[in-house]
Short mmCIF file of C-alpha atoms and ligand atoms in Angstrom, two decimals:
data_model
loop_
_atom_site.label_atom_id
_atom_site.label_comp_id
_atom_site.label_asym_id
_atom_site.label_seq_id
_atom_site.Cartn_x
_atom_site.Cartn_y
_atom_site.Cartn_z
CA UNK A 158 -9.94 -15.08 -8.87
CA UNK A 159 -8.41 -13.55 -5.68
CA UNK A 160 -4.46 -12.66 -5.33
CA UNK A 161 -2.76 -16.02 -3.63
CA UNK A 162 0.26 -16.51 -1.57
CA UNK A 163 1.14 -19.95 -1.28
CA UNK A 164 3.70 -21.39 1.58
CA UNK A 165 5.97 -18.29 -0.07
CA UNK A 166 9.36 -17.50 1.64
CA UNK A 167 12.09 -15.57 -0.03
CA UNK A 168 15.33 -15.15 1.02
CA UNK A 169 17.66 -12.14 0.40
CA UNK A 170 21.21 -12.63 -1.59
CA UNK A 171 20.47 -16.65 -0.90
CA UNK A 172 23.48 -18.60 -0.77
CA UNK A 173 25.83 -16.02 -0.11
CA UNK A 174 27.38 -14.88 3.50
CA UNK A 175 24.65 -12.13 3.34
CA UNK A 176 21.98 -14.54 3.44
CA UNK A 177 18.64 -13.03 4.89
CA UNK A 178 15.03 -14.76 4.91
CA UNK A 179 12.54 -11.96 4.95
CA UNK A 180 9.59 -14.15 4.58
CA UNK A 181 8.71 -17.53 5.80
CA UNK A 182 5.51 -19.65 5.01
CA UNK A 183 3.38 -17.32 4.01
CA UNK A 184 -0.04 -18.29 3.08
CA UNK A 185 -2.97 -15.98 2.69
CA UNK A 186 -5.72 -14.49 -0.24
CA UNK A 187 -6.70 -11.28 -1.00
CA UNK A 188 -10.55 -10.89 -2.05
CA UNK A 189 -10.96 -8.33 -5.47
CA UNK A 190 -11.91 -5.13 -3.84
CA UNK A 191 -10.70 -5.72 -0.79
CA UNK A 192 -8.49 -2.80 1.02
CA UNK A 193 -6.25 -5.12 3.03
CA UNK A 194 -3.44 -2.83 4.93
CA UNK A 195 0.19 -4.45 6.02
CA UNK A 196 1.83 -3.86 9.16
CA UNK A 197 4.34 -4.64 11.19
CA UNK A 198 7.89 -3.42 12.47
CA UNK A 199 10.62 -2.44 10.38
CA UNK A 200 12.42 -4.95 8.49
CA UNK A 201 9.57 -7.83 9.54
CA UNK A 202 8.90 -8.09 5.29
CA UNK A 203 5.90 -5.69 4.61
CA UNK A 204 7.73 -4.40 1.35
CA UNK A 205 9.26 -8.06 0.74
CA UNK A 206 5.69 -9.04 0.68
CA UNK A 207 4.17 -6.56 -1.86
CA UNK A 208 7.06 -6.55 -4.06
CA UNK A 209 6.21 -10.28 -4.73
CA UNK A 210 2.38 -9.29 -6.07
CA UNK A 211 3.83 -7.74 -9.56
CA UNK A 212 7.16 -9.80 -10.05
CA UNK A 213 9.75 -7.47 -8.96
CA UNK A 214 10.86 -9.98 -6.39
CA UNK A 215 10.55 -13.88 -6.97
CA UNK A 216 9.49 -16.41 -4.48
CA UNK A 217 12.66 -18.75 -3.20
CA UNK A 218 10.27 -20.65 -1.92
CA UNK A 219 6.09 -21.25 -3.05
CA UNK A 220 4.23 -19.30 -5.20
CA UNK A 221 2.29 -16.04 -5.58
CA UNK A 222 -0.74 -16.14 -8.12
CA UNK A 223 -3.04 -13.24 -9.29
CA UNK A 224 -5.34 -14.19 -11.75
CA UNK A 225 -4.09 -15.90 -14.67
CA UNK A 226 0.01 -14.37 -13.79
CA UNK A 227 1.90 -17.09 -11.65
CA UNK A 228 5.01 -15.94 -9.76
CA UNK A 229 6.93 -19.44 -9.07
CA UNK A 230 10.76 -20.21 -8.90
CA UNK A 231 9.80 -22.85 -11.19
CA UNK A 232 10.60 -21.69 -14.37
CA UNK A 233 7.95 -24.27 -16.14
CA UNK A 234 5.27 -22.63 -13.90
CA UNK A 235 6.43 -19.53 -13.54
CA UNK A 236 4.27 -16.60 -16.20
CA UNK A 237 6.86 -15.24 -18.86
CA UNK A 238 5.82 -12.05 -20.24
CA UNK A 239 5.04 -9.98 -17.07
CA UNK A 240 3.65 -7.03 -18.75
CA UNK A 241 0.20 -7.39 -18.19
CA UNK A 242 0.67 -8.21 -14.91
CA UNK A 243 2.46 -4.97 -14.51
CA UNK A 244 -0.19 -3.09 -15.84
CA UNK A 245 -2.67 -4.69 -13.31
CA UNK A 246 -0.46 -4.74 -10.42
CA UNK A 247 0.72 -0.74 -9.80
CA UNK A 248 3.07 -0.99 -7.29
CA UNK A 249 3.81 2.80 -5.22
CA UNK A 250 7.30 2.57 -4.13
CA UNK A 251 8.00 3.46 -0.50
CA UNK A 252 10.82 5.40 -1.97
CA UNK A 253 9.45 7.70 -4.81
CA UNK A 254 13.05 8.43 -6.25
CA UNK A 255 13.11 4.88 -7.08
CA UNK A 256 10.45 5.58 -9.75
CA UNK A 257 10.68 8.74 -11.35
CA UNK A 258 12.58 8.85 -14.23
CA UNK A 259 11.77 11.01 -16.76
CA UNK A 260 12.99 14.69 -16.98
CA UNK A 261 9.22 16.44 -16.40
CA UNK A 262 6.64 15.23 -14.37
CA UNK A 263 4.54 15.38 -17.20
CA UNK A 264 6.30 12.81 -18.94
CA UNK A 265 6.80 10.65 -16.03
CA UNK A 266 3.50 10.34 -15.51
CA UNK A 267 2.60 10.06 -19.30
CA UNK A 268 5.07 7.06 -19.49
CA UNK A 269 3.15 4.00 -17.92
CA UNK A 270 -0.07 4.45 -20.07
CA UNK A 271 1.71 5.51 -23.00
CA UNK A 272 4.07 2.08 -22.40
CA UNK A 273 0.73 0.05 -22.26
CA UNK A 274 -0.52 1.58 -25.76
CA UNK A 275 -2.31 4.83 -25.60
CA UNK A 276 -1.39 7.16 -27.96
CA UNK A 277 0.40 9.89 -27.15
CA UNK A 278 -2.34 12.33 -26.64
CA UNK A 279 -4.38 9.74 -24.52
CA UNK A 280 -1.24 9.37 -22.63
CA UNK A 281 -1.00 12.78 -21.85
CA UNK A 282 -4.69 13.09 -20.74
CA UNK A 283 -4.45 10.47 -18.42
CA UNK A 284 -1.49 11.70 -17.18
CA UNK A 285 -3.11 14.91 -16.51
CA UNK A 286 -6.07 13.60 -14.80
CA UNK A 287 -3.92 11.43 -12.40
CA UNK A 288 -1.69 14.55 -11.47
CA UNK A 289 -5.23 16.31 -10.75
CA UNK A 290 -6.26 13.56 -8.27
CA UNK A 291 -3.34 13.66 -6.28
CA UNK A 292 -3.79 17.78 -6.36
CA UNK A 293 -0.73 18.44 -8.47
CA UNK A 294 -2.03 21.46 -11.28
CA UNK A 295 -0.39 22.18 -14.41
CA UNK A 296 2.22 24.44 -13.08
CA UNK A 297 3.99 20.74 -12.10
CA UNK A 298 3.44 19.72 -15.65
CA UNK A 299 6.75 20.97 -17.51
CA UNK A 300 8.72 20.88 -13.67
CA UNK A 301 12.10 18.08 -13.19
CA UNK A 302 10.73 15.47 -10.54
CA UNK A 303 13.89 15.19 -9.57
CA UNK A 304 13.09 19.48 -8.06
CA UNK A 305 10.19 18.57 -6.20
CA UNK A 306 10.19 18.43 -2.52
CA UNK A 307 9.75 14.88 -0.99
CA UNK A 308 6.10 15.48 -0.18
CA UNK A 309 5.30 16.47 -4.12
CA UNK A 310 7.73 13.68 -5.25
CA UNK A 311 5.72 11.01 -3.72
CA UNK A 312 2.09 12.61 -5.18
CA UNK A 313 3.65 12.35 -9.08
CA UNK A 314 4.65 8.84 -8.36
CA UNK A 315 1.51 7.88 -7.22
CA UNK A 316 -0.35 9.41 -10.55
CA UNK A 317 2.55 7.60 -12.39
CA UNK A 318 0.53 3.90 -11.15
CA UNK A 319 -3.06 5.96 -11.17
CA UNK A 320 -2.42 7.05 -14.84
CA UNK A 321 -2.24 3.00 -15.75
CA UNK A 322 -5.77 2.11 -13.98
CA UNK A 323 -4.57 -1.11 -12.41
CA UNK A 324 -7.06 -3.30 -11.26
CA UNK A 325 -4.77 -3.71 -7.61
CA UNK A 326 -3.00 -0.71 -6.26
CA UNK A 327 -0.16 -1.59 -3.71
CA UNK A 328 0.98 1.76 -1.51
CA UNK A 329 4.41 1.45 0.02
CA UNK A 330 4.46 3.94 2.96
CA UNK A 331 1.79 6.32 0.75
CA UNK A 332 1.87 8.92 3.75
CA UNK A 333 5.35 9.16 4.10
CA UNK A 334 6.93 12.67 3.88
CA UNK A 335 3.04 14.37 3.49
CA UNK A 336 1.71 16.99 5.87
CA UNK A 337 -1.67 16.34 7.39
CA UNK A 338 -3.67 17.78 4.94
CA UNK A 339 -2.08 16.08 2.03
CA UNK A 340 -2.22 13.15 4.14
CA UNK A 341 -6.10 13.79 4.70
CA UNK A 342 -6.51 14.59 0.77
CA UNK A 343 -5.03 11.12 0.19
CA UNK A 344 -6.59 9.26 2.35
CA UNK A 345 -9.85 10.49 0.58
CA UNK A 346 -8.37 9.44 -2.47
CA UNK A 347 -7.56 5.99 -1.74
CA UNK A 348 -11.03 5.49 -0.45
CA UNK A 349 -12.73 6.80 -3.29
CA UNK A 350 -10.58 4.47 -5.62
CA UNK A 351 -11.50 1.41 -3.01
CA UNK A 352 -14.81 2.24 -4.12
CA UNK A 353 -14.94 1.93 -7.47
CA UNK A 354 -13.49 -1.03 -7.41
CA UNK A 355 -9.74 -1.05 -7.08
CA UNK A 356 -8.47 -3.52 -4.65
CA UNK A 357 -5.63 -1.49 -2.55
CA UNK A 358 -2.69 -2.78 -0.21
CA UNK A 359 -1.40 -0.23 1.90
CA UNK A 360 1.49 -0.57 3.63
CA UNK A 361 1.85 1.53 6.67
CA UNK A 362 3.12 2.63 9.83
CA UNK A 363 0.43 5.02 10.71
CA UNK A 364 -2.22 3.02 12.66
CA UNK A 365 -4.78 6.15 11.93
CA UNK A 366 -4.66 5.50 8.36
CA UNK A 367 -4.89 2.31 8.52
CA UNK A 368 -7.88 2.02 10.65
CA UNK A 369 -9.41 4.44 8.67
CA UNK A 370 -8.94 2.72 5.24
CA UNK A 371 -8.73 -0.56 5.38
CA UNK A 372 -11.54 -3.19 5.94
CA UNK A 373 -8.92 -6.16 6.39
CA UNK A 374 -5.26 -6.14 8.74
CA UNK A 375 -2.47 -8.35 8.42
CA UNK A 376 0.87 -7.62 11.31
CA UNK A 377 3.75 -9.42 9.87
CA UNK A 378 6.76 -10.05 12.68
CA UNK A 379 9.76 -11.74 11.48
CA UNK A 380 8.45 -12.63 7.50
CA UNK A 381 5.56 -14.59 9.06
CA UNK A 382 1.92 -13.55 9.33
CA UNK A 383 0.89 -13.13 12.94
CA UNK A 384 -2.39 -11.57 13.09
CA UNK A 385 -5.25 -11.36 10.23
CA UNK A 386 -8.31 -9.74 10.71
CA UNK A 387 -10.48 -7.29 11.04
CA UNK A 388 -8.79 -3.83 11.91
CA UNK A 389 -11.28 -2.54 14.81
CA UNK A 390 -9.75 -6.24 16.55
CA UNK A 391 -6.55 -4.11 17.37
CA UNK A 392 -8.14 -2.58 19.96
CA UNK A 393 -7.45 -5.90 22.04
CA UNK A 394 -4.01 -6.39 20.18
CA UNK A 395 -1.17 -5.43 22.13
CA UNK A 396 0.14 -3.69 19.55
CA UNK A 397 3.43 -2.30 21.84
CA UNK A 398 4.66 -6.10 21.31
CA UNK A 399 4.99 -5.66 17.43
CA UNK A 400 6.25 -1.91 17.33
CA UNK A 401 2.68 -0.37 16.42
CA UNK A 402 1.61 2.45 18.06
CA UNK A 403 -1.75 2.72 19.22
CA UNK A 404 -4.23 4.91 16.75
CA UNK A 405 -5.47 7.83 18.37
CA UNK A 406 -8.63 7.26 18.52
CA UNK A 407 -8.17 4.20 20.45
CA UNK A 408 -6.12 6.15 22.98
CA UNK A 409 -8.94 8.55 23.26
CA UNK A 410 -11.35 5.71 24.22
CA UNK A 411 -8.97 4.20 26.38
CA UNK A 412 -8.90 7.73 28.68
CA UNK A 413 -13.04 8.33 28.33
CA UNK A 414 -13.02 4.73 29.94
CA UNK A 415 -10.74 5.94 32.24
CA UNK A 416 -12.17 8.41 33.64
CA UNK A 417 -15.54 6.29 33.63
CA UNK A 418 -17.30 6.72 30.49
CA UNK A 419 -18.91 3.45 29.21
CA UNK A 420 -17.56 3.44 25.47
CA UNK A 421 -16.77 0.64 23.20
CA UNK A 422 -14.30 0.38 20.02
CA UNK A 423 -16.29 -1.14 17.72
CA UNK A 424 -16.69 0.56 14.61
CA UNK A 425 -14.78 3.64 15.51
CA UNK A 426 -12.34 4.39 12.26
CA UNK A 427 -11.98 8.27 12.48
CA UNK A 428 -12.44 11.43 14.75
CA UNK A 429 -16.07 11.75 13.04
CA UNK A 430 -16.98 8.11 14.40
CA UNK A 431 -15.52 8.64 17.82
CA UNK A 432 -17.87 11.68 18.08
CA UNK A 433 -20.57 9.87 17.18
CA UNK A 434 -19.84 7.39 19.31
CA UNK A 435 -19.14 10.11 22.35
CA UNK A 436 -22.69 11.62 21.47
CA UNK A 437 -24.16 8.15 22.02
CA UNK A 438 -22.53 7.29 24.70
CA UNK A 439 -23.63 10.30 26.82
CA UNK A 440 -26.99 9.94 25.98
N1 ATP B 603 17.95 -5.77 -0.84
C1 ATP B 603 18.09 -6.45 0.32
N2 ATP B 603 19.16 -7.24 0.56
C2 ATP B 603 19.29 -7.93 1.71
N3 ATP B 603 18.38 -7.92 2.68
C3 ATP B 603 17.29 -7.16 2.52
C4 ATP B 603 17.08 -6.37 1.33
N4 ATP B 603 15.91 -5.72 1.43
C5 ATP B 603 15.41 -6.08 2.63
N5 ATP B 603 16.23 -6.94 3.29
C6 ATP B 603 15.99 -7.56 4.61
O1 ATP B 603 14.79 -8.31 4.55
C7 ATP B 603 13.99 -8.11 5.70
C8 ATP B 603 12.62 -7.57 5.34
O2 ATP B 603 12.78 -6.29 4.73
P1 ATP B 603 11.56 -5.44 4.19
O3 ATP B 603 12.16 -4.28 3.47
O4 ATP B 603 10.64 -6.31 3.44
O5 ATP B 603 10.89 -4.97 5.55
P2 ATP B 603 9.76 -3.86 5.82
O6 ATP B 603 8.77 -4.49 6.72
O7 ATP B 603 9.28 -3.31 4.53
O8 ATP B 603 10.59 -2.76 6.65
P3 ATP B 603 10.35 -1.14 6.70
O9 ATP B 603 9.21 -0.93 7.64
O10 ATP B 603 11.64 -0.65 7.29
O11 ATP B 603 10.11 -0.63 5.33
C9 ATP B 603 14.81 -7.19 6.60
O12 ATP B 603 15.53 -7.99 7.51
C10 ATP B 603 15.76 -6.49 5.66
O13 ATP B 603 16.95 -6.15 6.30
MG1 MG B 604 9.33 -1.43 3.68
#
């Protein structure tokens, strides 16, 4: 069964003066395997959104439903014990310090899959095998989190979710605080993990990534979905209108047609696929 949000709104500190809807009416699905990236200008819900998938936040208004876990403000409908959801919902904060916890990076990785059942030394091996994918070696193993630069803090929070397998991986900002290589190291990573079956959400600000990763786009403005579809459409989106800056790719094509080169969008992702397309189009 895919992930469901039904007619959901939710509304910050509700019936107080601080009152603040983030989300209104929001209905979409999100097909298993998918890689579905959010976007959309600051404060228009993105994290709102994805905070809903594993329970953290609850719906003031409809419901969110992935598989058999229903997230309802109706307490008859709403799924009690949250734990397996948690385990197949791994939520990446977008701020890292909000997850790390434990005094070595070892042990906050170890922690999820250890609190899910694995013994201790299958905790430990998973841990070590999700600190290898996001290139952190065993010199981080016995280090405080709390030391590490942004950059490095953000990699052991991601093999903190990796280390539990979840069957949906939701990335808050993933990219934030990398340097390009890292960047292009995760990137890779997130792909591979797309295909082998994980469905990702990525939320994100850089347009590269996400027309590099993701086979699905949703722009939220104001807590309301405003464009779904594929991401190769932004081409034709005038993205200035919702804060997005144009990926760089697209910005290239826009100046080869410029200066008269008869070159088309569609399916350019990357550098590697505008050269292709380059190549082909000066045939
Ligand atoms: N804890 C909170 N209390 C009150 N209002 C909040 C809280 N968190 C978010 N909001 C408000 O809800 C709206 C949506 O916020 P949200 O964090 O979901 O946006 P976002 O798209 O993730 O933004 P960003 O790109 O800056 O991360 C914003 O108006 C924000 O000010
Ligand atoms: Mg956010």
């Amino acid at each position: 069964m895919p992930i469901a949000y039904r007619n959901v709104s939710f509304v910050y500190s509700a019936g107080s003066p601080f009152e603040s809807a983030a989300l209104r009416g929001i209905d979409c699905a999100i097909e298993p395997g998918s890689f579905l990236a959010l976007v959309g200008r600051t404060g228009s819900g993105k994290s709102t959104m994805v905070q809903l998938l594993n329970a953290l936040l609850v719906p003031t208004e409809g419901e969110v439903v992935v598989d058999e876990y229903v997230n309802s403000p109706d307490k008859k409908r709403r799924t009690k014990k949250l734990k397996g959801l948690r385990k197949k919902v791994g939520y990446v904060f977008q701020f890292p310090e909000y997850q790390l916890f434990l005094d070595t990076v070892e042990k906050d990785v170890a922690y999820g899959p250890k609190n899910f059942g694995a013994t201790p030394e299958e905790a430990l091996k998973k841990a070590h095998e999700a600190l290898g994918k996001v290139g952190l070696d065993s010199s981080f193993y016995e280090r405080s989190p709390f030391a590490l630069s942004g950059g490095e803090k953000r990699k052991v929070a991601m093999a903190g979710i990796l280390a539990m397998e979840p069957d949906v991986l939701v990335l808050d900002e993933p990219t934030a605080g990398l340097d390009p290589e890292a960047s292009r190291e995760m990137i890779a990573l997130f792909k591979e993990i797309n295909a082998q079956g994980t469905t990702i959400v990525l939320v994100s600000h850089d347009m590269d990534l996400v027309l590099e990763c993701a086979t699905r786009l949703i722009v939220l403005e104001n807590g309301k979905i405003v464009k779904d579809g594929d991401p190769s459409s932004l081409f034709e989106v005038d993205l200035e209108s919702y804060a997005l800056e144009e990926p760089k790719v697209f910005a290239f094509v826009d100046a080869l047609r410029k200066l008269g080169m008869s070159i088309s969008p569609d399916g350019i992702s990357n550098v590697e696929t505008l050269a292709e397309k380059i190549k082909e189009a000066k045939k």
